[in-house]
Amino acid sequence: MGAGVVRVTLDGASRWRRRSGEYGTVAEALAAAEPGDTVALGAGVYRETIVLDKALTLRSAEGPGTVRIEPPAGSALIVLASAAVHGLLLEGQDVSAPAVVIAAGAPELTECRIVTRSSVGVEVRGEARPVVRATKVENSGGLGLRVSEAAEALVEDCEIDGTAQSGVVVRAGGALRLVRAKVRRGSGAGLVLTGEGSRVEAEGCEFTEVDGNGVQADDHATGVLTDCTVSRVTDNGLTLDGGATLRLDRCRLHDIPENAADLRGRAHLTLTDSRLRSFGRNGLSVWDTDTSVEAVGCELVDSTGDYPAVWVISGATAKLTDCRVQDVPDGLFVLDRGSTAEAAGCSFAQVRGTAVSVSAGGSVRLDRVTAQDATTGVWFRDHGSGGLLTDCEITDTATGVIVTRGADPVLRGCVLRGSAEAGAYVSAGGHGTFEECRATHGKGFGFHVIDGCPTVLTRCRAEQNARGGFEFSEPGPVVEACTSDDAKAAPSPLLSPAVTDEPPLATAVPGTSLVRARARAVVPAQPLASGLPQIAPIPDCRPAEEALADLDALVGLGTVKQEVRTLIDLISVGRRRRQAGLKAPSLRRHLVFTGSPGTGKTTVARLYGEILASLGVLQRGHLVEVSRMDLVGEHIGSTALRTAEAFDRSRGGVLFIDEAYALAPEDAGRDFGREAIDTLVKLMEDHRDEVVVIVAGYTTEMERFLAANPGVASRFSRTITFPDYTAAELLRITQTQAQEHEYAIAEPTATALLAHFATLPKGPTFGNGRTARQVFETMIENHAVRVAQLPDATTEQLQLLLPEDLP
């Protein structure tokens, strides 16, 4: 077949046949073809516009790229039916007309290439429903792809490259599904959505090297981007305006000189599991009333400019959940009255300025937020600025919380640790309410209030702050039930309680200045003339002897008790040697507990922490129990973060890792458990005086865990083995359970129980103490069924467990 010749090939399914023909032009062939026919074009250049108004197939006879359609004017291809086009090179020369127009039907374009200097590379309009696959569009004169009106297009595995204007435009109610597309080297925007009813679904796409915005949406358009990348643009990564709505799932925005996302004009953006990196201005810039952003499980990291990662202003709203903000100049800034931000479970780290700033009447709600390694943790700057912080932790900052110039936040259950200047600083007319907050290990003051600010502190606690726990320069602060480790105990009251409506004043204890008591119906009178309530000393833990008595009361575990007592004796004598000016042995307090389930490992760990706290070795002695599920994440980087968070929760107490061997499986491969172990080893070294780590599990498996990292075994001082309970010990546990629940075990029942426990197999799944408890629970169920049949059961019958109640 020579160049410039086309052939009609009949469809084999046709009910009638006629002779195939050869034609000098494509138009002649198309006129002769019937719906369902195939028109095969020989290799060559065809200088005519092709109009497909029949449901037929048009293809190159000798493969993609061998046929070029190049009309001198107008469009190269116009599709008005459900036709199929394969392997054509389409070149448009008319700057006023699209190179390809698809205006009707449900056609297919496959393995085509559009090279043009037209207004639009591919125009989809009307009510067309095309599918475009494996096609490349290059347009040095205008747009790449435009979908408008009621048209709906599916574009898969395509490339839109080198456009003089925007790469993809969806407007005036058009709909586009874009799958695995690459849109690059365009001007204006990579993707534009505009007009009410316009919508886009993009999956696995790239928008890159764009001279303008990566994605631009306005005028109530909507879009969903999944697993997409926006990068190397010259303007914003995302720009939303005019009530547009956009959702991003598992997307990546990086190398952006302006804002990663800029929202205005009642637009709304939702981000899930997405990463914003290397942005020059704000990561999220949110402007105007009713404009909002919601981010869940996202990261905003590595800012290259001097702007906050999240900027909320002019009445806008931001909501962040389980997000990470790291290596940025500032974290979250909320400005102007009506502007609000919520953050839950988020972390701010390596912030060169302020992690969270609230000013000009803005408001925040922070829940379980951590801020670490920042100049200022949270700063409430002026009148009307405030919010609520609950269970937040601010660590390693110059100042943890600043409240100034009439700002009035509420902080509940927050921890301010390691501040260089002050844990909380209130000045210049600031207010603020601090409830059950703790300032610890600071180089300055724990709570520092100057200028007579009417700050309210309730049940707050200050520990190990170099300059003092509480410092008030003038009367004004209201203090209730606060404690500090540098406060002196107040003497016993000498007067009877007095009824009063006004709180009296007095001089504070050394290390503080004047404080004011909250007005109460009854104020216990103090021995001082003014009756001023004082900062009380931190109450002592219960004596170690009481916790040791609880340890001794546990059934069995003779060798375990002896090991723990030996450790306690070493620590106690070491403290006494230091007090005497002698060298104390360097003890590693971390332990390995080995043994079967139900042998009391968790209970002993809890008592061990309490004993260490009573001896002053640990601050709190609380127990944080975790397993592999709590430490190991699903993707790279999340494991180290989870492990660090668990370690932070354990500061001042015991981190108990049950079934720790699960972090080092035999067929580990690329298992993230190794990352948890490596992170744990480093944290144990960096904070060796703050946390005791106890790892527990089966004996053989724990040997594998200790060999997983060269530093693991050296971090643990000793291994304590918990033996299985004997039958007699299991009987004692059951008898204790019965006594606690006001049941009685008769002698024959005890004999039957002992025989029952003696016959139980002691395999790997044996529950030990849990088995005893389960047996007891089954006995009381059987007892209930038996006694329920008695019309008038006596008190003895309601209590007595018989042999027939055994499982």
Tab-separated table of C-alpha atoms in Angstrom, residues 149 170-174 193-199 218-222 242-243:
chain	number	residue	atom	x	y	z
A	149	GLU	CA	-19.694	21.970	29.130
A	170	VAL	CA	-11.697	21.638	33.139
A	171	ARG	CA	-14.322	24.360	32.936
A	172	ALA	CA	-18.012	25.225	32.612
A	173	GLY	CA	-19.305	21.993	34.111
A	174	GLY	CA	-16.937	19.551	32.418
A	193	LEU	CA	-10.568	23.706	37.539
A	194	THR	CA	-13.098	26.475	37.118
A	195	GLY	CA	-16.847	26.830	37.034
A	196	GLU	CA	-19.658	25.377	39.097
A	197	GLY	CA	-20.143	21.697	38.312
A	198	SER	CA	-16.622	21.290	36.947
A	199	ARG	CA	-14.910	18.331	38.568
A	218	ASP	CA	-11.915	28.432	41.596
A	219	ASP	CA	-15.555	29.321	41.005
A	220	HIS	CA	-17.033	26.364	42.960
A	221	ALA	CA	-15.169	23.672	41.008
A	222	THR	CA	-14.356	20.408	42.823
A	242	GLY	CA	-14.065	31.257	44.867
A	243	GLY	CA	-15.649	28.430	46.846
